Amino acid sequence: MELKSLNLPSDNPRPFIIAGPCSAETEEQVMTTAKALAKKGCHMFRAGIWKPRTKPGGFEGHGEKALPWLKQVKDETGMLVATEVATPEHVELALKYGVDILWIGARTTANPFAVQALADALQGVENPVLVKNPVNPDLELWIGALERINNAGVKKLGAIHRGFSSYDKKIYRNLPMWQIPIELHRRIPNIPICCDPSHIGGRRDLIAPLCQQALDMGMDGLIVESHCNPDAAWSDASQQVTPDILDYILSILVIREKVVTTENIIALRKQIDEIDDSLIDLLARRMRISREIGQYKKEHSMTIIQASRYNEILEKRGAQGSLMGIGADCIKEIFETIHEESVRQQVEVMK
Ligand code: PEP
Ligand code: MN
């Protein structure tokens, strides 16, 4: 797939920042927020015109009535304006009112019919289009949506990482599952990815740490919900911050170098490589012993899976890992995978 870079204007080459309220509520709310953000140096303004709500009864956006407000933001502040589109009609209206950047929401990305309908409506459009990850953690679905939009001839494509929903909500509103955007970057390196800490965290106090994490992962931009009076927001009130707070959050972010510049890191990577070699060596030795045990089990007509032994390993190693500063869950997962391979090898022996 040939995806071109997004090429968005910004003071600094990275990260690019898109900020604005979850929803365009009133002309006054839109203009007050936009002017405050522009004063802080923001170049791109977001506001939802059509809002997909989980349950009926929530504020579903004003639709066309609110589009002139975005036009006014453009005219009065010079910022580029962005909004979510979910149907071909939204695309047509957004373009008619001069919306610069369109994004496809997480619920829409999850539906290939809807994405294809949008792709058809976006044929040859020159505006940047950002595709949010689908609500479910399915990288192929995300890439599929990007491909559909790319196939429509849209050259300025980007992706937004907004986290993935899960049944049990813990800290995050949507689990970040960073490995997914990282894998997207590995598969399609030239597509800019921006992080949406507001929808991942669902909470104001998580915006700053999530922004920093996103930058540390090498993300290219941030899209953050900002409202002139967050507590009074008609949607997603708990995850919006004032333009002042956003400015403060951005000012404390540490932007790390993407490229390797020091000798030091090269030496450290060499050490990691050596340790990885040893790890694979040790694993191979462990598997050889597993196969011998398989032989023993075969000769003594024993079953391969000995549940009590398996539990003992998981528990003992989990606790040992915690003591050494490695998450017990991580160790458990590693040993589950090792055990699975051991079992596979013993099955081979027993055949
Ligand atoms: C939004 O950006 O306001 C929004 C509805 O996001 P998502 O599609 O990520 O839920
Ligand atoms: Mn929102």
Tab-separated table of N, CA, C and O and ligand atoms in Angstrom, residues 22 46 51 53 173 199 225 235-236 239, ligand 2:
chain	number	residue	atom	x	y	z
A	22	CYS	N	-14.894	18.239	22.279
A	22	CYS	CA	-15.485	17.000	21.780
A	22	CYS	C	-16.564	17.382	20.757
A	22	CYS	O	-16.547	16.906	19.634
A	46	ARG	N	-10.286	20.984	16.340
A	46	ARG	CA	-11.246	19.899	16.161
A	46	ARG	C	-12.561	20.257	16.836
A	46	ARG	O	-12.580	20.989	17.837
A	51	LYS	N	-22.190	13.475	16.333
A	51	LYS	CA	-21.614	12.724	17.439
A	51	LYS	C	-22.233	11.338	17.560
A	51	LYS	O	-23.431	11.206	17.828
A	53	ARG	N	-23.242	8.542	19.642
A	53	ARG	CA	-23.384	8.312	21.073
A	53	ARG	C	-23.722	6.853	21.328
A	53	ARG	O	-24.477	6.241	20.566
A	173	ARG	N	-10.442	4.530	29.908
A	173	ARG	CA	-11.740	4.382	29.250
A	173	ARG	C	-11.593	3.398	28.097
A	173	ARG	O	-12.433	2.551	27.851
A	199	HIS	N	-9.639	10.248	24.602
A	199	HIS	CA	-10.521	9.080	24.508
A	199	HIS	C	-9.882	7.820	25.074
A	199	HIS	O	-10.590	6.897	25.448
A	225	GLU	N	-8.844	16.767	23.414
A	225	GLU	CA	-10.096	17.507	23.582
A	225	GLU	C	-9.899	18.672	24.552
A	225	GLU	O	-9.435	18.491	25.678
A	235	SER	N	-20.716	16.767	26.023
A	235	SER	CA	-20.274	15.369	25.825
A	235	SER	C	-18.839	15.255	26.316
A	235	SER	O	-18.071	16.212	26.243
A	236	ASP	N	-18.486	14.092	26.831
A	236	ASP	CA	-17.118	13.795	27.291
A	236	ASP	C	-16.532	14.865	28.216
A	236	ASP	O	-15.352	15.227	28.106
A	239	GLN	N	-13.118	14.334	30.264
A	239	GLN	CA	-11.812	14.157	29.614
A	239	GLN	C	-11.340	15.397	28.861
A	239	GLN	O	-10.423	15.330	28.059
B	2	MN	MN	-15.228	12.984	22.494
